[in-house]
Structure formats: structure tokens, C-alpha cells
Coordinates of C-alpha atoms in Angstrom, one line a residue:
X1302 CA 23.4 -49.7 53.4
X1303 CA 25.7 -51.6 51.3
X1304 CA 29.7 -51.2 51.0
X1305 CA 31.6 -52.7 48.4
X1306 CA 35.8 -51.9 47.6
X1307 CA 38.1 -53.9 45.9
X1308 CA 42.2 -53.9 45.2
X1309 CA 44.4 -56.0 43.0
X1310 CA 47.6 -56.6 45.5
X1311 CA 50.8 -58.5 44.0
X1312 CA 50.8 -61.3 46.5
X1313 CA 49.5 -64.7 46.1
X1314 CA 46.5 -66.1 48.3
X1315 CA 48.2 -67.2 51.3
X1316 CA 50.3 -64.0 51.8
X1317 CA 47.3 -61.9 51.9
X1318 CA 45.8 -64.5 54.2
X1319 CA 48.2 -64.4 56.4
X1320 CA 47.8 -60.4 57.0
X1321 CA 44.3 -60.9 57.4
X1322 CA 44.1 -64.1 59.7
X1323 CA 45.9 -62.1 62.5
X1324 CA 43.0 -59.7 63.2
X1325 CA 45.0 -57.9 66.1
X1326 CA 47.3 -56.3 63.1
X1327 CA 44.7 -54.8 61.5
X1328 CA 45.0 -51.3 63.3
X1329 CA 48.1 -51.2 61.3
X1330 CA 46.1 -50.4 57.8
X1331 CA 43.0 -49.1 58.9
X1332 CA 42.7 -46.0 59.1
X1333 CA 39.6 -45.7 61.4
X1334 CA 41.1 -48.6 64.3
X1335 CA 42.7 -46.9 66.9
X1336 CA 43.4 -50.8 68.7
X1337 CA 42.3 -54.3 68.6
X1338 CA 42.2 -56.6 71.9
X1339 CA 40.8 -60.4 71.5
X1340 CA 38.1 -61.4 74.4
X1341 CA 37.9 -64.8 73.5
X1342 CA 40.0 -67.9 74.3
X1343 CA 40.5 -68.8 70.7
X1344 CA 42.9 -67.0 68.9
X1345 CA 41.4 -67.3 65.5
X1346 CA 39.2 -68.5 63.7
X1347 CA 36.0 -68.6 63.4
X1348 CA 33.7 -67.5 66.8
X1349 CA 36.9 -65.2 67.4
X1350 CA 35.9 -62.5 69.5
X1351 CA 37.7 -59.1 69.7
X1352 CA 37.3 -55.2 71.0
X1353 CA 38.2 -52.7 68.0
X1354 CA 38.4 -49.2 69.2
X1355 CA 37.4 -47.4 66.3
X1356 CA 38.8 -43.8 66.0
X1357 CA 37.5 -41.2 63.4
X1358 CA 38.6 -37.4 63.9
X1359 CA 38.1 -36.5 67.4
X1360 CA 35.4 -39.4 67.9
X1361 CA 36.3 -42.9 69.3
X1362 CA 33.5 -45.7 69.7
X1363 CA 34.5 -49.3 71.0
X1364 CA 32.6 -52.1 69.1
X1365 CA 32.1 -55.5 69.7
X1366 CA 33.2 -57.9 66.5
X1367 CA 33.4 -61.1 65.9
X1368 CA 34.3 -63.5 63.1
X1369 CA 31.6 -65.3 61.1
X1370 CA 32.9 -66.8 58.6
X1371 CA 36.6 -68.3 58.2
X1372 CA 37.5 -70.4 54.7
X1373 CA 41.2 -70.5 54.6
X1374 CA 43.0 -68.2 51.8
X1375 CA 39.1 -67.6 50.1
X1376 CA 36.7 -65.6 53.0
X1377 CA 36.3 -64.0 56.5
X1378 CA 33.5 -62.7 58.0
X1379 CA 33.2 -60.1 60.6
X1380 CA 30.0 -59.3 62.4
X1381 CA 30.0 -55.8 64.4
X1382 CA 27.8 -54.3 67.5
X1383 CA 28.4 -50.7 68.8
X1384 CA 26.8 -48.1 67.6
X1385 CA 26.1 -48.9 64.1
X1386 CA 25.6 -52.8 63.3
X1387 CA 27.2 -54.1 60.6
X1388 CA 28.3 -57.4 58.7
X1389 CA 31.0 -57.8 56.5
X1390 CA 33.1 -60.3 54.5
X1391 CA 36.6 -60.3 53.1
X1392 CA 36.4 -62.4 49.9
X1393 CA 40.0 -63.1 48.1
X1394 CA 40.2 -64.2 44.7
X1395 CA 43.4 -65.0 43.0
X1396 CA 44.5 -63.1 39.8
X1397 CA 47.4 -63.8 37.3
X1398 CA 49.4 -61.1 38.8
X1399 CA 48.3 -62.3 42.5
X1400 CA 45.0 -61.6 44.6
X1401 CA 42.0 -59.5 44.4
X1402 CA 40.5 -58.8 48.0
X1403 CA 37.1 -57.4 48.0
X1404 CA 35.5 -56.1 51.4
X1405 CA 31.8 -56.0 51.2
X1406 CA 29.8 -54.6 54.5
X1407 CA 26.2 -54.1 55.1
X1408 CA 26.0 -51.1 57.4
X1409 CA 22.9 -50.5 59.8
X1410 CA 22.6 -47.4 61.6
X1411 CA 20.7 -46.5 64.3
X1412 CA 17.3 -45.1 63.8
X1413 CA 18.1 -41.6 64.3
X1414 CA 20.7 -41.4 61.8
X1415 CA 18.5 -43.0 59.5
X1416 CA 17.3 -39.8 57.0
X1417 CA 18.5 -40.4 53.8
X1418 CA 20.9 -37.6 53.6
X1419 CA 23.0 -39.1 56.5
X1420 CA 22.8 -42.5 54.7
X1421 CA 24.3 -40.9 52.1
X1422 CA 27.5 -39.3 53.9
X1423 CA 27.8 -42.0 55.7
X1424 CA 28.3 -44.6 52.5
X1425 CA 30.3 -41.9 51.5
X1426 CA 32.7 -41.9 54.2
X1427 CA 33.1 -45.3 54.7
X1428 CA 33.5 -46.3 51.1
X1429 CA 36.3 -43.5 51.5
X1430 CA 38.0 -45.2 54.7
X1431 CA 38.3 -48.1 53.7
X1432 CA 39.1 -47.8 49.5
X1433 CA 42.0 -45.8 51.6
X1434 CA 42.5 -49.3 54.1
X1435 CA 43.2 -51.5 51.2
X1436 CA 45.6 -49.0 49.6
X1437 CA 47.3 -49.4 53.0
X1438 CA 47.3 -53.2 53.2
X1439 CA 49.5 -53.0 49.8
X1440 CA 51.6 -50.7 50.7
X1441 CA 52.7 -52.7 53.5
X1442 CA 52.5 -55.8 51.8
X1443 CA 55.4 -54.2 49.4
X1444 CA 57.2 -53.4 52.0
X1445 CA 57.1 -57.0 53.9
X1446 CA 58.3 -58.2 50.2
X1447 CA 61.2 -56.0 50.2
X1448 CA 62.1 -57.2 53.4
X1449 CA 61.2 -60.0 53.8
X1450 CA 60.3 -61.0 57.0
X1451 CA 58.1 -58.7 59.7
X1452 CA 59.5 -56.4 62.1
X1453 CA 57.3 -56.7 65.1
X1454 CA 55.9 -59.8 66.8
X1455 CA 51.7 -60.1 66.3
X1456 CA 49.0 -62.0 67.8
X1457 CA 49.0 -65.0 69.8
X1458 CA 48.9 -68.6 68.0
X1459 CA 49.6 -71.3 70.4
X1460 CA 50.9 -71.8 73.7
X1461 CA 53.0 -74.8 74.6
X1462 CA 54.4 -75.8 78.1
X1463 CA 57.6 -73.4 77.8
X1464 CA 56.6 -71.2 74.6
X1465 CA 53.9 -69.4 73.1
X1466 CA 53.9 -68.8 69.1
X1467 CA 53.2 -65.3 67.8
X1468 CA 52.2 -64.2 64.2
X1469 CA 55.2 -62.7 62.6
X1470 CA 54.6 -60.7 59.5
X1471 CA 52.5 -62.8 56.8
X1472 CA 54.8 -65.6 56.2
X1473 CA 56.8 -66.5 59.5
X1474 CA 55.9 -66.6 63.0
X1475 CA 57.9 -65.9 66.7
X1476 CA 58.6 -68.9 69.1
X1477 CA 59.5 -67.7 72.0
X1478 CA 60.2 -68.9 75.6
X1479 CA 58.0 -68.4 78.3
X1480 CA 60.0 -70.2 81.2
X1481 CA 63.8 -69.1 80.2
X1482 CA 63.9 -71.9 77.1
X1483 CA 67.1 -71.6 75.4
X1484 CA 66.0 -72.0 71.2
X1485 CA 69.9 -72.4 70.2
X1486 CA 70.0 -76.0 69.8
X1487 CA 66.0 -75.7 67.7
X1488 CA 67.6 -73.1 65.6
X1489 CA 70.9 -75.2 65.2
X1490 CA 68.6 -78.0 64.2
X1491 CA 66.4 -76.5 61.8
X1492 CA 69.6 -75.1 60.0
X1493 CA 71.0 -78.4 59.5
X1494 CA 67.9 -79.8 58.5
X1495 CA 67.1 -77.6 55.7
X1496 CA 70.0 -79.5 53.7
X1497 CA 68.5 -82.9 54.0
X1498 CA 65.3 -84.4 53.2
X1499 CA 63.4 -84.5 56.0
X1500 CA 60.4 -81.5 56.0
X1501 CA 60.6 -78.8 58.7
X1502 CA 60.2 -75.3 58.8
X1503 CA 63.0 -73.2 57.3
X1504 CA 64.4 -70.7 59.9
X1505 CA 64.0 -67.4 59.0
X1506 CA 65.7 -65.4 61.6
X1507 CA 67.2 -65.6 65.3
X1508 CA 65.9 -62.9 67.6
X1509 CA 67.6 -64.3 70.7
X1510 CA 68.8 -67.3 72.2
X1511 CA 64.7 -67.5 73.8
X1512 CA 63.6 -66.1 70.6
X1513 CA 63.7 -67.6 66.8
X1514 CA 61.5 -66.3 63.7
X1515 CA 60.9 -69.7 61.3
X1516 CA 58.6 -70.2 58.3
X1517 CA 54.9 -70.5 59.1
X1518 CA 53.3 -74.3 58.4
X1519 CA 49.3 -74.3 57.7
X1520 CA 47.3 -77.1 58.0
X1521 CA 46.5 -79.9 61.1
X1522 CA 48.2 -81.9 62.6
X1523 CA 48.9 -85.4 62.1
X1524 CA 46.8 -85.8 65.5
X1525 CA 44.1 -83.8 64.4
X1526 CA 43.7 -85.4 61.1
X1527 CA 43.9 -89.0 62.4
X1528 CA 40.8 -88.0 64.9
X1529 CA 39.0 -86.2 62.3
X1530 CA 39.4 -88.8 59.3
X1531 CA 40.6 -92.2 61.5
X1532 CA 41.1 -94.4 57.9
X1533 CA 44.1 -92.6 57.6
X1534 CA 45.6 -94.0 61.2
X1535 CA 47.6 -96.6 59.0
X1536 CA 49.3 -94.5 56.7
X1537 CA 50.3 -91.3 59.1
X1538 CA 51.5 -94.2 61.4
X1539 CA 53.9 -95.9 58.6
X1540 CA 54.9 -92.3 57.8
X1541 CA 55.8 -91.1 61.0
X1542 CA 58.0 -94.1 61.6
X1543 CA 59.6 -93.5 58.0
X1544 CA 60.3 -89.9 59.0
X1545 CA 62.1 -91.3 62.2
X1546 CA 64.3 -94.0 59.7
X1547 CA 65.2 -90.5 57.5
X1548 CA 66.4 -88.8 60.5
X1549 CA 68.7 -91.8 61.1
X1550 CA 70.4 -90.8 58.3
X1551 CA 71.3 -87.3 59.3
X1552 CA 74.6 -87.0 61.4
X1553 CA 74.4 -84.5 64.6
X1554 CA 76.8 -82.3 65.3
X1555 CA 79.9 -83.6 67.6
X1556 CA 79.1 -81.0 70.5
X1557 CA 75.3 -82.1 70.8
X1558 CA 75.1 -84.4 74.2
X1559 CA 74.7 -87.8 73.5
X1560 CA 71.3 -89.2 74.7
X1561 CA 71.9 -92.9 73.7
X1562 CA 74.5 -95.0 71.6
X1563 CA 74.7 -93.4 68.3
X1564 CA 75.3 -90.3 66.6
X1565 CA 72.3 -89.5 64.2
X1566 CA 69.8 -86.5 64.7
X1567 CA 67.1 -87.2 67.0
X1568 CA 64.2 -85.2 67.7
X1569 CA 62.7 -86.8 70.9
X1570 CA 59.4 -85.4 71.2
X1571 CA 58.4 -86.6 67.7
X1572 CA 54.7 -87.9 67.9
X1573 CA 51.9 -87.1 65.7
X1574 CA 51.2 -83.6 67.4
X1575 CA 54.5 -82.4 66.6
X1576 CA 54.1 -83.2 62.6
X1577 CA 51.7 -80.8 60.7
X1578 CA 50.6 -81.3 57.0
X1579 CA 50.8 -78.5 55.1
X1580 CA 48.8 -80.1 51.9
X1581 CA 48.7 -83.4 53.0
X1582 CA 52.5 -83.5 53.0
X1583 CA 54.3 -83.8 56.8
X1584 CA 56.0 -81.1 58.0
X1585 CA 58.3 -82.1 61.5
X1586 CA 58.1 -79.2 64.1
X1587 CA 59.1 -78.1 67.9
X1588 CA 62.8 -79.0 67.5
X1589 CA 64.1 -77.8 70.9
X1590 CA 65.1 -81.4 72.3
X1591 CA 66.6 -82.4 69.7
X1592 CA 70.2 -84.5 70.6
X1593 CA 72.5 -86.9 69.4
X1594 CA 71.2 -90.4 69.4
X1595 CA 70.0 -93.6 67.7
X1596 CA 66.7 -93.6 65.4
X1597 CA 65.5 -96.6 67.8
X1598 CA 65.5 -94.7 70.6
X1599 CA 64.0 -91.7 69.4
X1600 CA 61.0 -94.2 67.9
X1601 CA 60.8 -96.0 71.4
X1602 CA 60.3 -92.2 73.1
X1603 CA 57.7 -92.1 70.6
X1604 CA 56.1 -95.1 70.5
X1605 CA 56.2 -94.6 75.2
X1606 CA 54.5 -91.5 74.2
X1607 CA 52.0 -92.7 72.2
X1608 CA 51.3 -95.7 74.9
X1609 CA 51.3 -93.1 77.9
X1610 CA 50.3 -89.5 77.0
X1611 CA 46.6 -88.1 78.5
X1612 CA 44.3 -87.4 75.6
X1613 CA 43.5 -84.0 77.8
X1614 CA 39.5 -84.4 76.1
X1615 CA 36.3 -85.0 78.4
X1616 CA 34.0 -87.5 78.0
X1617 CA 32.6 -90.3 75.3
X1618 CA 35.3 -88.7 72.5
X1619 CA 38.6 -89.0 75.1
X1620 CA 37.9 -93.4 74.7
X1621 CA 37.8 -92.9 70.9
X1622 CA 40.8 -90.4 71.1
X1623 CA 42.4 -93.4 73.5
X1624 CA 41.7 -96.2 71.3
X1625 CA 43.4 -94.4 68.2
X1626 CA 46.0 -93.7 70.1
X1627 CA 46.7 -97.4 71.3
X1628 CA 46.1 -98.4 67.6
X1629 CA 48.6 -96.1 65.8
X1630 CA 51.1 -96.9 68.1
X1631 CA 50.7 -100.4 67.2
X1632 CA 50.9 -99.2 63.4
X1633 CA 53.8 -97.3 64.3
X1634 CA 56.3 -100.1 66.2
X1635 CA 55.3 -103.1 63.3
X1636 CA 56.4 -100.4 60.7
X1637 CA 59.9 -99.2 62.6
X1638 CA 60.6 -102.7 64.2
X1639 CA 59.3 -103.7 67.4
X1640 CA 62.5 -105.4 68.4
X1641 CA 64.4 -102.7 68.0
X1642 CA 62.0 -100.3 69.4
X1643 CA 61.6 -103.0 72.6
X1644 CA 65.4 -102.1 73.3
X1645 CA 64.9 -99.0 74.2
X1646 CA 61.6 -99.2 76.5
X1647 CA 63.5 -98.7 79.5
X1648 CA 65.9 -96.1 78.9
X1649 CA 63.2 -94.0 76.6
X1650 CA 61.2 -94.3 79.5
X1651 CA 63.1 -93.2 82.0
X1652 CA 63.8 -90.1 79.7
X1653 CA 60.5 -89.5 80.0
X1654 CA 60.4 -89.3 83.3
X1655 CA 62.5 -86.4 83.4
X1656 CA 59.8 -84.3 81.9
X1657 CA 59.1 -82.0 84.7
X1658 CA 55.9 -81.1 82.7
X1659 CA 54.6 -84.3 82.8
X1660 CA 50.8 -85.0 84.8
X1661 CA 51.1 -87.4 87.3
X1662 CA 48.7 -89.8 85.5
X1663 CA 51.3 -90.0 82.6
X1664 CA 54.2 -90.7 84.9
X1665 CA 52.2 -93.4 86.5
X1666 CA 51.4 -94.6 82.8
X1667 CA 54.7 -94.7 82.1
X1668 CA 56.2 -96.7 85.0
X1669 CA 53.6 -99.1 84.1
X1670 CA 54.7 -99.4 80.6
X1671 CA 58.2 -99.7 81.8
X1672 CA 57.8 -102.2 84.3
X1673 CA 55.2 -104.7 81.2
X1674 CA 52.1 -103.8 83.3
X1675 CA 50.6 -101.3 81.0
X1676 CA 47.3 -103.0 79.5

């Protein structure tokens, strides 16, 4: 049995993929989900796996789902097990005034609902729910337009040492501290940054001082990209050490504490996970060290962290993920200057010490690389 609805919504592509990528907001335009819980470890994606609690009149069945298919801004599919078995695919299709969305869902009951009167009433009713779930999804659309950011924080994204990001609304998303992190001085940052030249996230919104809404960046990281495609090692490694001359151009704030001699911005944790690319192009994130500094300093933090940090892969791909490593940071200290960058060894090193994350085989790492014993 074969579904098919449609709707024109007056929001580009990435809008309308960014209500549908956080499946766990769903149940708020469907009418027939009661609640949505991911069982899996990934967040999305696809292989996502997730509980919907599906609730028509006084009748509420949990089924089993699962995505199937994932092409950014273009398709999602979502397999279903319960009692009815289904497989279905959002499709999105852009428009001149913005985006069709099509949902189209083969439906297989169970043998005993199987006569061809129940067929019908049940094509009925679900071409009825669900015409009536995409009527939904604009309305709410409109009303994230008119004001422009969400309301309430979504789905997990990530999870970082002190933070874990959350889908907020379609456009933004929620950092927010996990081990008392104050966010002033990332929101101070990002404020001060939006008036220069450097690329990061625009700041949408300050919850708390443990709590800051800021524009959502797609794409990989420079990390990710260099492991997937390693011909462009060179050039992200030249980039990243332009982006660290740019900062030296911005002037911190008189109040920040002083890290080292000098008075630019500095970002200290600026290494190629901390730099997505959002169309190719870099976008810096994670500005909650930032300080007062020199650019040389901040490039010799990066260039100990690119020396020192544990790949955190198992087996033959945590050599390759070594060697590219080993080799971008090579890239990266011709392009800045290694004898400025030399400098700093020490004293970047010793800042790094004072990570209280840090693994004990990236502490011993770095004494080596302090002390000139580091192969």
C-alpha cells in the first residue's frame, strides 16, 4: 500500500533540513507521535535508531524506526517495525518560492488486516494524518521565521569534554555546559568577531552564562576532510595557519587575562577539529578559551597540539590518522614561521599541561616535545 503527500513550504532547503535532521522534534508536527527516544549511539544520520510512540485516538503502539537513507538538504529514509511495517522517504526539492517536501511510504500490514476494505481505510487515514503533518511542519516553520530563533532546546549533536551541543530550532543550536563551563568570554568572542574577517558562527542568543544559542555550521571538519581526501593536507594546513595570522590582527579586549606578550585575540584550542567548512569555506568554532595573546603563541599551542594529541582510532587507520597528523603540522609551522612558532614551545606547552582533560599519554607526549625528545 503506497502513500504519497506533498507541500510547497516558504523556506529554502537547508531550513526544512534542519527540522527534519533532528528526528526527536518530530512529535512536534505529527499528529499520530505521542514521543520519540533515540536507542542508538549516533545522533543522526544514517543507521540512526529511535523508539516513536505512535498515538492514534485511544490507541498507542511503539515502533521500532530507523533511518535508511540520509543525503543532506535532498532525502531521508525511515524504515519502520511494530505492528505494521513500513518504509518511507522524505524527498525535498527546491522551488522558486522555496522547497517542496514530499513524503512517500509503502505501508505493509499484517495479514489479518489485509482485506481490501481495511487497505482502503487505512490509505485513507494515513494519507489523512500526515497531508495534516505537513500542514503542521509549515505552520511552525512560519512561526520560527517570525521569531527567529527556537524556543526550546532539541536533540543531542555532539558532546565535548565540558559541553554537549543541542539542536535549537532549524537554524541555531544550544552549547551548553556540562561541568559548570562559564560561555561569557565564547559569547564575548564571537560578538567581537562577527565585525572582522575571520569566519565563525554568529551568536544568536545568550541563555545563561553556561548557556549560549549561535548559528548552526554544516559540513566536516578540517580533520575529517584531511582524513577522508589527504591531497588536501597542504592547503587546509597553509589555511589554518593564515586564519591564526588574521586573528593577529584583531585586538582583545583590555579585561581579557593576558596569556603571553601581546594583545591580539587568540583562540588557543585552534586545530583542525575546531575549524568546520561549511562549503569548502572554514568556519572557526569552540571559542571558550579564547584570551589575550600573541598569534605565535596561539600557532605554537597548535602546532604542540598537532605534535601530541591521541588520534583516539583503533588499529591499521590510527598510523595513517598519525602520519597526517605529523605531516600537517609540518605544513602548518613552514607556513606560520617556525622560528617564531619555536619561541613559544615551552610556554605553549606548559599551557597545555594545564588541561585537566588531558590522557596521560598526551601529557607524556608533550613533555617530550618540550624537553626536544619527541620523534
Amino acid at each position: 500500500m503506497e502513500i504519497r503527500v506533498a507541500i510547497d513550504l516558504p523556506a529554502g532547503l537547508s531550513e526544512v533540513w534542519a527540522h527534519l535532521r533532528d528526528v526527536t522534534t518530530h512529535s512536534d508536527w505529527m499528529l499520530d507521535v505521542a514521543h520519540i527516544q533515540v536507542t542508538s549511539d549516533c545522533s543522526e544520520g544514517l543507521g540512526l535508531r529511535f523508539t516513536s510512540m505512535i498515538a492514534i485516538g485511544p490507541f498507542k503502539l511503539k515502533d521500532e524506526m530507523e533511518i535508511t537513507a540520509w543525503e543532506e538538504a535532498k532525502v531521508m529514509g525511515i524504515s519502520r517495525s511494530g505492528l505494521a511495517r513500513s518504509n518511507g522517504t522524505f524527498r525535498l526539492s527546491p522551488t522558486a518560492s522555496g522547497t517542496t517536501l514530499s513524503w512517500e511510504e509503502y505501508l505493509e500490514l499484517p495479514k489479518y488486516l489485509n482485506a481490501k476494505l481495511v487497505r482502503k481505510m487505512a490509505k485513507s487515514i494515513s494519507t489523512y494524518i500526515w497531508r495534516n503533518n505537513l500542514q503542521n511542519l509549515r505552520k511552525q516553520i512560519i512561526a520560527q521565521q517570525a521569531t527567529g530563533v527556537g524556543r526550546d532546546l532539541g536533540g543531542l549533536i555532539n558532546v565535548g569534554h565540558e559541553w554537549e551541543l543541542r539542536h535549537y530550532g532549524p537554524l541555531h543550536v544550544a552549547k551548553v555546559a556540562t561541568k559548570g563551563a562559564d560561555f561569557t568570554r565564547e559569547a564575548q568572542a564571537l560578538q567581537i568577531l562577527e565585525k572582522t574577517q575571520v569566519p565563525s558562527p554568529a551568536l544568536a542568543k545568550v541563555l545563561s552564562p553556561s548557556s549560549i544559542v549561535i548559528e548552526r555550521v554544516d559540513g566536516p571538519t578540517m580533520l575529517e576532510d584531511v582524513i577522508s581526501r589527504p591531497w588536501t593536507l597542504t592547503r587546509h594546513a597553509k589555511n589554518l595557519a593564515r586564519l591564526h595570522r588574521a586573528l593577529g590582527s584583531i585586538t582583545a579586549p583590555d579585561n581579557w587575562e593576558k596569556v603571553t606578550e601581546g594583545n591580539s585575540l587568540v583562540h588557543l584550542d585552534l586545530h583542525p577539529g575546531n575549524v568546520k567548512l561549511r562549503n569548502g569555506k572554514p568556519v572557526v568554532i569552540n571559542w571558550n578559551r579564547a584570551s589575550r595573546g600573541s598569534p605565535a603563541f596561539d600557532a605554537a599551542v597548535t602546532y604542540v597540539i598537532l605534535r601530541t594529541a591521541d588520534s583516539r582510532i583503533a588499529g591499521s587507520r590510527r598510523l595513517v590518522v598519525s602520519s597526517l597528523r605529523s605531516r600537517f603540522a609540518q605544513a602548518f609551522i613552514k607556513e606560520f614561521g617556525a622560528a617564531e612558532i619555536q619561541d613559544h614551545i615551552t610556554e605553549a606547552a606548559e599551557l597545555r599541561l594545564l588541561d585537566q582533560n588531558l590522557p596521560n599519554n598526551e601529557r607524556e607526549a608533550v613533555f617530550a616535545l618540550a624537553r626536544g625528545e619527541l620523534d
